[in-house]
PDB file of N, CA and C in Angstrom:
ATOM      1  N   ILE A   1     -90.239 -29.273 113.733  1.00  0.00           N
ATOM      2  CA  ILE A   1     -90.054 -30.574 114.351  1.00  0.00           C
ATOM      3  C   ILE A   1     -90.634 -31.672 113.471  1.00  0.00           C
ATOM      4  N   LYS A   2     -91.599 -31.370 112.633  1.00  0.00           N
ATOM      5  CA  LYS A   2     -92.223 -32.394 111.798  1.00  0.00           C
ATOM      6  C   LYS A   2     -91.198 -33.116 110.920  1.00  0.00           C
ATOM      7  N   GLY A   3     -90.115 -32.452 110.566  1.00  0.00           N
ATOM      8  CA  GLY A   3     -89.080 -33.081 109.750  1.00  0.00           C
ATOM      9  C   GLY A   3     -88.369 -34.219 110.457  1.00  0.00           C
ATOM     10  N   TRP A   4     -88.453 -34.266 111.772  1.00  0.00           N
ATOM     11  CA  TRP A   4     -87.793 -35.311 112.544  1.00  0.00           C
ATOM     12  C   TRP A   4     -88.772 -36.426 112.882  1.00  0.00           C
ATOM     13  N   MET A   5     -89.242 -37.113 111.892  1.00  0.00           N
ATOM     14  CA  MET A   5     -90.129 -38.256 112.102  1.00  0.00           C
ATOM     15  C   MET A   5     -89.260 -39.513 112.153  1.00  0.00           C
ATOM     16  N   GLY A   6     -89.509 -40.388 113.093  1.00  0.00           N
ATOM     17  CA  GLY A   6     -88.723 -41.615 113.198  1.00  0.00           C
ATOM     18  C   GLY A   6     -87.458 -41.393 113.999  1.00  0.00           C
ATOM     19  N   ARG A   7     -86.518 -42.314 113.860  1.00  0.00           N
ATOM     20  CA  ARG A   7     -85.278 -42.266 114.638  1.00  0.00           C
ATOM     21  C   ARG A   7     -84.213 -41.476 113.899  1.00  0.00           C
ATOM     22  N   ALA A   8     -83.385 -40.776 114.652  1.00  0.00           N
ATOM     23  CA  ALA A   8     -82.290 -40.014 114.068  1.00  0.00           C
ATOM     24  C   ALA A   8     -81.018 -40.859 113.959  1.00  0.00           C
ATOM     25  N   ASP A   9     -80.943 -41.950 114.707  1.00  0.00           N
ATOM     26  CA  ASP A   9     -79.766 -42.809 114.625  1.00  0.00           C
ATOM     27  C   ASP A   9     -80.095 -44.067 113.821  1.00  0.00           C
ATOM     28  N   GLN A  10     -79.159 -45.004 113.788  1.00  0.00           N
ATOM     29  CA  GLN A  10     -79.360 -46.211 112.982  1.00  0.00           C
ATOM     30  C   GLN A  10     -79.968 -47.369 113.757  1.00  0.00           C
ATOM     31  N   THR A  11     -80.325 -47.153 115.008  1.00  0.00           N
ATOM     32  CA  THR A  11     -80.967 -48.213 115.784  1.00  0.00           C
ATOM     33  C   THR A  11     -82.277 -48.601 115.110  1.00  0.00           C
ATOM     34  N   THR A  12     -82.537 -49.889 115.024  1.00  0.00           N
ATOM     35  CA  THR A  12     -83.778 -50.344 114.401  1.00  0.00           C
ATOM     36  C   THR A  12     -84.389 -51.462 115.241  1.00  0.00           C
ATOM     37  N   LYS A  13     -85.670 -51.671 115.050  1.00  0.00           N
ATOM     38  CA  LYS A  13     -86.390 -52.697 115.797  1.00  0.00           C
ATOM     39  C   LYS A  13     -86.625 -53.890 114.875  1.00  0.00           C
ATOM     40  N   VAL A  14     -86.207 -55.060 115.338  1.00  0.00           N
ATOM     41  CA  VAL A  14     -86.367 -56.299 114.582  1.00  0.00           C
ATOM     42  C   VAL A  14     -87.056 -57.299 115.494  1.00  0.00           C
ATOM     43  N   ARG A  15     -88.204 -57.802 115.061  1.00  0.00           N
ATOM     44  CA  ARG A  15     -88.977 -58.763 115.852  1.00  0.00           C
ATOM     45  C   ARG A  15     -89.107 -58.315 117.309  1.00  0.00           C
ATOM     46  N   ALA A  16     -89.509 -57.070 117.504  1.00  0.00           N
ATOM     47  CA  ALA A  16     -89.780 -56.470 118.819  1.00  0.00           C
ATOM     48  C   ALA A  16     -88.535 -56.279 119.687  1.00  0.00           C
ATOM     49  N   MET A  17     -87.347 -56.390 119.092  1.00  0.00           N
ATOM     50  CA  MET A  17     -86.094 -56.169 119.828  1.00  0.00           C
ATOM     51  C   MET A  17     -85.295 -55.088 119.104  1.00  0.00           C
ATOM     52  N   PHE A  18     -84.689 -54.180 119.870  1.00  0.00           N
ATOM     53  CA  PHE A  18     -83.849 -53.158 119.255  1.00  0.00           C
ATOM     54  C   PHE A  18     -82.485 -53.734 118.911  1.00  0.00           C
ATOM     55  N   VAL A  19     -81.968 -53.352 117.734  1.00  0.00           N
ATOM     56  CA  VAL A  19     -80.628 -53.722 117.305  1.00  0.00           C
ATOM     57  C   VAL A  19     -79.880 -52.416 117.053  1.00  0.00           C
ATOM     58  N   THR A  20     -78.685 -52.296 117.653  1.00  0.00           N
ATOM     59  CA  THR A  20     -77.916 -51.059 117.567  1.00  0.00           C
ATOM     60  C   THR A  20     -76.616 -51.271 116.789  1.00  0.00           C
ATOM     61  N   PRO A  21     -76.051 -50.190 116.248  1.00  0.00           N
ATOM     62  CA  PRO A  21     -74.743 -50.302 115.590  1.00  0.00           C
ATOM     63  C   PRO A  21     -73.665 -50.852 116.533  1.00  0.00           C
ATOM     64  N   LYS A  22     -73.768 -50.555 117.823  1.00  0.00           N
ATOM     65  CA  LYS A  22     -72.800 -51.068 118.797  1.00  0.00           C
ATOM     66  C   LYS A  22     -72.836 -52.597 118.847  1.00  0.00           C
ATOM     67  N   GLN A  23     -74.038 -53.174 118.750  1.00  0.00           N
ATOM     68  CA  GLN A  23     -74.155 -54.637 118.744  1.00  0.00           C
ATOM     69  C   GLN A  23     -73.516 -55.226 117.489  1.00  0.00           C
ATOM     70  N   VAL A  24     -73.715 -54.564 116.348  1.00  0.00           N
ATOM     71  CA  VAL A  24     -73.102 -55.037 115.101  1.00  0.00           C
ATOM     72  C   VAL A  24     -71.580 -54.991 115.243  1.00  0.00           C
ATOM     73  N   SER A  25     -71.061 -53.909 115.819  1.00  0.00           N
ATOM     74  CA  SER A  25     -69.614 -53.792 116.034  1.00  0.00           C
ATOM     75  C   SER A  25     -69.095 -54.880 116.961  1.00  0.00           C
ATOM     76  N   GLU A  26     -69.874 -55.228 117.966  1.00  0.00           N
ATOM     77  CA  GLU A  26     -69.469 -56.292 118.886  1.00  0.00           C
ATOM     78  C   GLU A  26     -69.380 -57.630 118.162  1.00  0.00           C
ATOM     79  N   VAL A  27     -70.352 -57.917 117.307  1.00  0.00           N
ATOM     80  CA  VAL A  27     -70.323 -59.162 116.527  1.00  0.00           C
ATOM     81  C   VAL A  27     -69.084 -59.181 115.635  1.00  0.00           C
ATOM     82  N   VAL A  28     -68.838 -58.087 114.923  1.00  0.00           N
ATOM     83  CA  VAL A  28     -67.693 -58.009 114.011  1.00  0.00           C
ATOM     84  C   VAL A  28     -66.382 -58.139 114.784  1.00  0.00           C
ATOM     85  N   GLY A  29     -66.310 -57.525 115.955  1.00  0.00           N
ATOM     86  CA  GLY A  29     -65.097 -57.573 116.762  1.00  0.00           C
ATOM     87  C   GLY A  29     -64.712 -58.968 117.222  1.00  0.00           C
ATOM     88  N   ARG A  30     -65.646 -59.872 117.227  1.00  0.00           N
ATOM     89  CA  ARG A  30     -65.367 -61.256 117.637  1.00  0.00           C
ATOM     90  C   ARG A  30     -64.709 -62.079 116.533  1.00  0.00           C
ATOM     91  N   HIS A  31     -64.655 -61.532 115.319  1.00  0.00           N
ATOM     92  CA  HIS A  31     -64.145 -62.294 114.172  1.00  0.00           C
ATOM     93  C   HIS A  31     -63.139 -61.441 113.408  1.00  0.00           C
ATOM     94  N   LYS A  32     -61.856 -61.714 113.615  1.00  0.00           N
ATOM     95  CA  LYS A  32     -60.802 -60.879 113.037  1.00  0.00           C
ATOM     96  C   LYS A  32     -60.753 -60.929 111.508  1.00  0.00           C
ATOM     97  N   GLU A  33     -61.358 -61.944 110.912  1.00  0.00           N
ATOM     98  CA  GLU A  33     -61.359 -62.047 109.446  1.00  0.00           C
ATOM     99  C   GLU A  33     -62.268 -61.001 108.795  1.00  0.00           C
ATOM    100  N   VAL A  34     -63.226 -60.477 109.554  1.00  0.00           N
ATOM    101  CA  VAL A  34     -64.196 -59.524 109.003  1.00  0.00           C
ATOM    102  C   VAL A  34     -63.577 -58.130 108.982  1.00  0.00           C
ATOM    103  N   VAL A  35     -63.536 -57.537 107.781  1.00  0.00           N
ATOM    104  CA  VAL A  35     -62.964 -56.208 107.596  1.00  0.00           C
ATOM    105  C   VAL A  35     -64.022 -55.134 107.817  1.00  0.00           C
ATOM    106  N   LYS A  36     -65.222 -55.375 107.314  1.00  0.00           N
ATOM    107  CA  LYS A  36     -66.308 -54.395 107.356  1.00  0.00           C
ATOM    108  C   LYS A  36     -67.621 -55.162 107.287  1.00  0.00           C
ATOM    109  N   ALA A  37     -68.673 -54.595 107.870  1.00  0.00           N
ATOM    110  CA  ALA A  37     -69.963 -55.293 107.845  1.00  0.00           C
ATOM    111  C   ALA A  37     -71.110 -54.302 107.795  1.00  0.00           C
ATOM    112  N   ARG A  38     -72.227 -54.785 107.284  1.00  0.00           N
ATOM    113  CA  ARG A  38     -73.465 -54.007 107.254  1.00  0.00           C
ATOM    114  C   ARG A  38     -74.619 -54.962 107.515  1.00  0.00           C
ATOM    115  N   LEU A  39     -75.473 -54.589 108.468  1.00  0.00           N
ATOM    116  CA  LEU A  39     -76.653 -55.384 108.781  1.00  0.00           C
ATOM    117  C   LEU A  39     -77.809 -54.879 107.930  1.00  0.00           C
ATOM    118  N   VAL A  40     -78.362 -55.750 107.105  1.00  0.00           N
ATOM    119  CA  VAL A  40     -79.497 -55.395 106.256  1.00  0.00           C
ATOM    120  C   VAL A  40     -80.743 -56.033 106.855  1.00  0.00           C
ATOM    121  N   VAL A  41     -81.736 -55.190 107.148  1.00  0.00           N
ATOM    122  CA  VAL A  41     -83.006 -55.663 107.701  1.00  0.00           C
ATOM    123  C   VAL A  41     -84.052 -55.529 106.607  1.00  0.00           C
ATOM    124  N   ALA A  42     -84.698 -56.635 106.263  1.00  0.00           N
ATOM    125  CA  ALA A  42     -85.687 -56.648 105.185  1.00  0.00           C
ATOM    126  C   ALA A  42     -86.896 -57.446 105.637  1.00  0.00           C
ATOM    127  N   GLY A  43     -87.877 -57.557 104.755  1.00  0.00           N
ATOM    128  CA  GLY A  43     -89.047 -58.378 105.038  1.00  0.00           C
ATOM    129  C   GLY A  43     -90.329 -57.588 105.073  1.00  0.00           C
ATOM    130  N   GLU A  44     -91.410 -58.333 105.137  1.00  0.00           N
ATOM    131  CA  GLU A  44     -92.744 -57.757 105.229  1.00  0.00           C
ATOM    132  C   GLU A  44     -93.127 -57.618 106.695  1.00  0.00           C
ATOM    133  N   THR A  45     -94.218 -56.943 106.951  1.00  0.00           N
ATOM    134  CA  THR A  45     -94.692 -56.743 108.312  1.00  0.00           C
ATOM    135  C   THR A  45     -94.808 -58.075 109.043  1.00  0.00           C
ATOM    136  N   GLY A  46     -94.149 -58.167 110.192  1.00  0.00           N
ATOM    137  CA  GLY A  46     -94.209 -59.381 110.993  1.00  0.00           C
ATOM    138  C   GLY A  46     -93.277 -60.486 110.545  1.00  0.00           C
ATOM    139  N   ASN A  47     -92.521 -60.270 109.473  1.00  0.00           N
ATOM    140  CA  ASN A  47     -91.600 -61.286 108.970  1.00  0.00           C
ATOM    141  C   ASN A  47     -90.228 -60.653 108.720  1.00  0.00           C
ATOM    142  N   ASP A  48     -89.651 -60.059 109.769  1.00  0.00           N
ATOM    143  CA  ASP A  48     -88.367 -59.377 109.638  1.00  0.00           C
ATOM    144  C   ASP A  48     -87.243 -60.382 109.416  1.00  0.00           C
ATOM    145  N   GLN A  49     -86.297 -60.007 108.559  1.00  0.00           N
ATOM    146  CA  GLN A  49     -85.138 -60.849 108.282  1.00  0.00           C
ATOM    147  C   GLN A  49     -83.881 -59.999 108.405  1.00  0.00           C
ATOM    148  N   MET A  50     -82.897 -60.510 109.137  1.00  0.00           N
ATOM    149  CA  MET A  50     -81.619 -59.824 109.294  1.00  0.00           C
ATOM    150  C   MET A  50     -80.548 -60.594 108.541  1.00  0.00           C
ATOM    151  N   THR A  51     -79.773 -59.872 107.742  1.00  0.00           N
ATOM    152  CA  THR A  51     -78.629 -60.471 107.066  1.00  0.00           C
ATOM    153  C   THR A  51     -77.421 -59.586 107.326  1.00  0.00           C
ATOM    154  N   LEU A  52     -76.383 -60.147 107.920  1.00  0.00           N
ATOM    155  CA  LEU A  52     -75.152 -59.407 108.146  1.00  0.00           C
ATOM    156  C   LEU A  52     -74.226 -59.684 106.972  1.00  0.00           C
ATOM    157  N   LYS A  53     -74.004 -58.655 106.160  1.00  0.00           N
ATOM    158  CA  LYS A  53     -73.096 -58.781 105.021  1.00  0.00           C
ATOM    159  C   LYS A  53     -71.707 -58.415 105.522  1.00  0.00           C
ATOM    160  N   CYS A  54     -70.774 -59.348 105.378  1.00  0.00           N
ATOM    161  CA  CYS A  54     -69.428 -59.178 105.927  1.00  0.00           C
ATOM    162  C   CYS A  54     -68.385 -59.217 104.819  1.00  0.00           C
ATOM    163  N   GLU A  55     -67.565 -58.164 104.747  1.00  0.00           N
ATOM    164  CA  GLU A  55     -66.413 -58.179 103.857  1.00  0.00           C
ATOM    165  C   GLU A  55     -65.322 -58.979 104.555  1.00  0.00           C
ATOM    166  N   VAL A  56     -64.828 -59.999 103.866  1.00  0.00           N
ATOM    167  CA  VAL A  56     -63.846 -60.904 104.461  1.00  0.00           C
ATOM    168  C   VAL A  56     -62.678 -61.078 103.500  1.00  0.00           C
ATOM    169  N   ARG A  57     -61.454 -60.951 104.028  1.00  0.00           N
ATOM    170  CA  ARG A  57     -60.265 -61.150 103.194  1.00  0.00           C
ATOM    171  C   ARG A  57     -60.086 -62.623 102.853  1.00  0.00           C
ATOM    172  N   GLU A  58     -59.939 -63.447 103.877  1.00  0.00           N
ATOM    173  CA  GLU A  58     -59.725 -64.884 103.682  1.00  0.00           C
ATOM    174  C   GLU A  58     -60.672 -65.650 104.598  1.00  0.00           C
ATOM    175  N   PRO A  59     -61.832 -66.049 104.080  1.00  0.00           N
ATOM    176  CA  PRO A  59     -62.789 -66.755 104.939  1.00  0.00           C
ATOM    177  C   PRO A  59     -62.269 -68.131 105.354  1.00  0.00           C
ATOM    178  N   SER A  60     -62.369 -68.421 106.635  1.00  0.00           N
ATOM    179  CA  SER A  60     -61.968 -69.737 107.131  1.00  0.00           C
ATOM    180  C   SER A  60     -63.190 -70.651 107.150  1.00  0.00           C
ATOM    181  N   ALA A  61     -62.928 -71.932 107.254  1.00  0.00           N
ATOM    182  CA  ALA A  61     -64.024 -72.902 107.311  1.00  0.00           C
ATOM    183  C   ALA A  61     -64.855 -72.648 108.563  1.00  0.00           C
ATOM    184  N   GLY A  62     -66.147 -72.589 108.400  1.00  0.00           N
ATOM    185  CA  GLY A  62     -67.041 -72.402 109.536  1.00  0.00           C
ATOM    186  C   GLY A  62     -67.197 -70.965 109.996  1.00  0.00           C
ATOM    187  N   LEU A  63     -66.614 -70.011 109.264  1.00  0.00           N
ATOM    188  CA  LEU A  63     -66.699 -68.605 109.681  1.00  0.00           C
ATOM    189  C   LEU A  63     -68.137 -68.111 109.693  1.00  0.00           C
ATOM    190  N   ALA A  64     -68.895 -68.386 108.638  1.00  0.00           N
ATOM    191  CA  ALA A  64     -70.284 -67.914 108.566  1.00  0.00           C
ATOM    192  C   ALA A  64     -71.102 -68.454 109.734  1.00  0.00           C
ATOM    193  N   GLU A  65     -70.916 -69.727 110.053  1.00  0.00           N
ATOM    194  CA  GLU A  65     -71.657 -70.328 111.165  1.00  0.00           C
ATOM    195  C   GLU A  65     -71.268 -69.690 112.496  1.00  0.00           C
ATOM    196  N   ALA A  66     -69.984 -69.373 112.658  1.00  0.00           N
ATOM    197  CA  ALA A  66     -69.520 -68.731 113.890  1.00  0.00           C
ATOM    198  C   ALA A  66     -70.109 -67.328 114.025  1.00  0.00           C
ATOM    199  N   ILE A  67     -70.213 -66.607 112.913  1.00  0.00           N
ATOM    200  CA  ILE A  67     -70.797 -65.262 112.946  1.00  0.00           C
ATOM    201  C   ILE A  67     -72.285 -65.348 113.261  1.00  0.00           C
ATOM    202  N   VAL A  68     -72.980 -66.333 112.686  1.00  0.00           N
ATOM    203  CA  VAL A  68     -74.402 -66.542 112.995  1.00  0.00           C
ATOM    204  C   VAL A  68     -74.577 -66.754 114.498  1.00  0.00           C
ATOM    205  N   ALA A  69     -73.704 -67.555 115.097  1.00  0.00           N
ATOM    206  CA  ALA A  69     -73.780 -67.804 116.543  1.00  0.00           C
ATOM    207  C   ALA A  69     -73.531 -66.520 117.330  1.00  0.00           C
ATOM    208  N   SER A  70     -72.602 -65.692 116.869  1.00  0.00           N
ATOM    209  CA  SER A  70     -72.327 -64.416 117.544  1.00  0.00           C
ATOM    210  C   SER A  70     -73.516 -63.473 117.443  1.00  0.00           C
ATOM    211  N   ILE A  71     -74.169 -63.441 116.278  1.00  0.00           N
ATOM    212  CA  ILE A  71     -75.363 -62.599 116.109  1.00  0.00           C
ATOM    213  C   ILE A  71     -76.415 -63.009 117.127  1.00  0.00           C
ATOM    214  N   ARG A  72     -76.637 -64.292 117.244  1.00  0.00           N
ATOM    215  CA  ARG A  72     -77.645 -64.808 118.184  1.00  0.00           C
ATOM    216  C   ARG A  72     -77.269 -64.472 119.630  1.00  0.00           C
ATOM    217  N   ASP A  73     -75.983 -64.608 119.959  1.00  0.00           N
ATOM    218  CA  ASP A  73     -75.515 -64.343 121.313  1.00  0.00           C
ATOM    219  C   ASP A  73     -75.649 -62.861 121.678  1.00  0.00           C
ATOM    220  N   VAL A  74     -75.288 -61.978 120.765  1.00  0.00           N
ATOM    221  CA  VAL A  74     -75.275 -60.539 121.052  1.00  0.00           C
ATOM    222  C   VAL A  74     -76.662 -59.919 120.964  1.00  0.00           C
ATOM    223  N   THR A  75     -77.430 -60.265 119.915  1.00  0.00           N
ATOM    224  CA  THR A  75     -78.723 -59.600 119.693  1.00  0.00           C
ATOM    225  C   THR A  75     -79.912 -60.386 120.225  1.00  0.00           C
ATOM    226  N   LYS A  76     -79.707 -61.664 120.533  1.00  0.00           N
ATOM    227  CA  LYS A  76     -80.796 -62.568 120.953  1.00  0.00           C
ATOM    228  C   LYS A  76     -81.790 -62.812 119.816  1.00  0.00           C
ATOM    229  N   LEU A  77     -81.356 -62.581 118.582  1.00  0.00           N
ATOM    230  CA  LEU A  77     -82.186 -62.782 117.394  1.00  0.00           C
ATOM    231  C   LEU A  77     -81.458 -63.690 116.413  1.00  0.00           C
ATOM    232  N   ARG A  78     -82.230 -64.368 115.567  1.00  0.00           N
ATOM    233  CA  ARG A  78     -81.639 -65.171 114.497  1.00  0.00           C
ATOM    234  C   ARG A  78     -81.330 -64.266 113.315  1.00  0.00           C
ATOM    235  N   GLY A  79     -80.199 -64.524 112.703  1.00  0.00           N
ATOM    236  CA  GLY A  79     -79.819 -63.757 111.525  1.00  0.00           C
ATOM    237  C   GLY A  79     -79.031 -64.626 110.571  1.00  0.00           C
ATOM    238  N   GLU A  80     -78.923 -64.162 109.348  1.00  0.00           N
ATOM    239  CA  GLU A  80     -78.143 -64.863 108.337  1.00  0.00           C
ATOM    240  C   GLU A  80     -76.859 -64.091 108.096  1.00  0.00           C
ATOM    241  N   VAL A  81     -75.882 -64.745 107.483  1.00  0.00           N
ATOM    242  CA  VAL A  81     -74.608 -64.112 107.164  1.00  0.00           C
ATOM    243  C   VAL A  81     -74.320 -64.314 105.689  1.00  0.00           C
ATOM    244  N   GLU A  82     -73.880 -63.250 105.050  1.00  0.00           N
ATOM    245  CA  GLU A  82     -73.458 -63.320 103.652  1.00  0.00           C
ATOM    246  C   GLU A  82     -72.027 -62.802 103.594  1.00  0.00           C
ATOM    247  N   LEU A  83     -71.090 -63.664 103.207  1.00  0.00           N
ATOM    248  CA  LEU A  83     -69.695 -63.263 103.086  1.00  0.00           C
ATOM    249  C   LEU A  83     -69.479 -62.667 101.703  1.00  0.00           C
ATOM    250  N   VAL A  84     -68.928 -61.449 101.661  1.00  0.00           N
ATOM    251  CA  VAL A  84     -68.724 -60.750 100.391  1.00  0.00           C
ATOM    252  C   VAL A  84     -67.259 -60.337 100.271  1.00  0.00           C
ATOM    253  N   ALA A  85     -66.849 -60.004  99.055  1.00  0.00           N
ATOM    254  CA  ALA A  85     -65.466 -59.616  98.791  1.00  0.00           C
ATOM    255  C   ALA A  85     -65.170 -58.230  99.374  1.00  0.00           C
ATOM    256  N   PRO A  86     -63.923 -57.995  99.785  1.00  0.00           N
ATOM    257  CA  PRO A  86     -63.553 -56.666 100.286  1.00  0.00           C
ATOM    258  C   PRO A  86     -63.822 -55.587  99.236  1.00  0.00           C
ATOM    259  N   GLY A  87     -64.360 -54.463  99.681  1.00  0.00           N
ATOM    260  CA  GLY A  87     -64.665 -53.348  98.787  1.00  0.00           C
ATOM    261  C   GLY A  87     -66.040 -53.405  98.162  1.00  0.00           C
ATOM    262  N   SER A  88     -66.818 -54.448  98.436  1.00  0.00           N
ATOM    263  CA  SER A  88     -68.130 -54.570  97.794  1.00  0.00           C
ATOM    264  C   SER A  88     -69.248 -53.857  98.557  1.00  0.00           C
ATOM    265  N   LEU A  89     -69.047 -53.553  99.834  1.00  0.00           N
ATOM    266  CA  LEU A  89     -70.067 -52.809 100.587  1.00  0.00           C
ATOM    267  C   LEU A  89     -69.860 -51.314 100.376  1.00  0.00           C
ATOM    268  N   PRO A  90     -70.951 -50.546 100.304  1.00  0.00           N
ATOM    269  CA  PRO A  90     -70.818 -49.100 100.119  1.00  0.00           C
ATOM    270  C   PRO A  90     -70.062 -48.458 101.282  1.00  0.00           C
ATOM    271  N   ASN A  91     -69.314 -47.417 100.989  1.00  0.00           N
ATOM    272  CA  ASN A  91     -68.552 -46.704 102.013  1.00  0.00           C
ATOM    273  C   ASN A  91     -69.297 -45.428 102.401  1.00  0.00           C
ATOM    274  N   ASP A  92     -70.519 -45.596 102.924  1.00  0.00           N
ATOM    275  CA  ASP A  92     -71.359 -44.440 103.247  1.00  0.00           C
ATOM    276  C   ASP A  92     -71.574 -44.247 104.746  1.00  0.00           C
ATOM    277  N   GLY A  93     -70.880 -45.032 105.555  1.00  0.00           N
ATOM    278  CA  GLY A  93     -70.980 -44.873 107.000  1.00  0.00           C
ATOM    279  C   GLY A  93     -72.134 -45.609 107.657  1.00  0.00           C
ATOM    280  N   LYS A  94     -73.007 -46.216 106.872  1.00  0.00           N
ATOM    281  CA  LYS A  94     -74.135 -46.956 107.449  1.00  0.00           C
ATOM    282  C   LYS A  94     -73.665 -48.288 108.005  1.00  0.00           C
ATOM    283  N   VAL A  95     -74.169 -48.616 109.187  1.00  0.00           N
ATOM    284  CA  VAL A  95     -73.895 -49.913 109.792  1.00  0.00           C
ATOM    285  C   VAL A  95     -75.139 -50.789 109.678  1.00  0.00           C
ATOM    286  N   ILE A  96     -76.314 -50.162 109.818  1.00  0.00           N
ATOM    287  CA  ILE A  96     -77.588 -50.870 109.706  1.00  0.00           C
ATOM    288  C   ILE A  96     -78.385 -50.242 108.567  1.00  0.00           C
ATOM    289  N   ASP A  97     -78.824 -51.075 107.638  1.00  0.00           N
ATOM    290  CA  ASP A  97     -79.608 -50.619 106.491  1.00  0.00           C
ATOM    291  C   ASP A  97     -80.983 -51.283 106.563  1.00  0.00           C
ATOM    292  N   ASP A  98     -81.983 -50.504 106.936  1.00  0.00           N
ATOM    293  CA  ASP A  98     -83.355 -51.017 107.056  1.00  0.00           C
ATOM    294  C   ASP A  98     -84.062 -50.794 105.726  1.00  0.00           C
ATOM    295  N   THR A  99     -84.271 -51.877 104.975  1.00  0.00           N
ATOM    296  CA  THR A  99     -84.882 -51.768 103.647  1.00  0.00           C
ATOM    297  C   THR A  99     -86.368 -52.106 103.648  1.00  0.00           C
ATOM    298  N   ARG A 100     -86.947 -52.285 104.846  1.00  0.00           N
ATOM    299  CA  ARG A 100     -88.377 -52.597 104.914  1.00  0.00           C
ATOM    300  C   ARG A 100     -89.196 -51.400 104.444  1.00  0.00           C
ATOM    301  N   LYS A 101     -90.324 -51.704 103.834  1.00  0.00           N
ATOM    302  CA  LYS A 101     -91.260 -50.668 103.373  1.00  0.00           C
ATOM    303  C   LYS A 101     -92.437 -50.622 104.333  1.00  0.00           C
ATOM    304  N   TYR A 102     -92.693 -49.456 104.868  1.00  0.00           N
ATOM    305  CA  TYR A 102     -93.818 -49.286 105.787  1.00  0.00           C
ATOM    306  C   TYR A 102     -94.947 -48.595 105.043  1.00  0.00           C
ATOM    307  N   THR A 103     -96.095 -49.259 104.967  1.00  0.00           N
ATOM    308  CA  THR A 103     -97.231 -48.662 104.249  1.00  0.00           C
ATOM    309  C   THR A 103     -98.412 -48.488 105.163  1.00  0.00           C
TER     310      THR A 103
END
């Protein structure tokens, strides 16, 4: 059992709130321009930062701001959005990538 330390799924805690892959899918589902997305959680202890990287075919004016509003509505947390070209996100099945270092 010692090998199972931490969570087995991709749910992560950001600023004392849980964020799930289902919530990320809900945000993406609200914006048809988004082909694929990955939520990257970074930062130092007590200073968590969420960035939703979105692969977009043809970004419309105000798309990033609309996605930011959806993130806030769905997760109740502030997050940033980075629009990236299609095919630039890894195809490894991850929806949430927690890059924080715990020491």
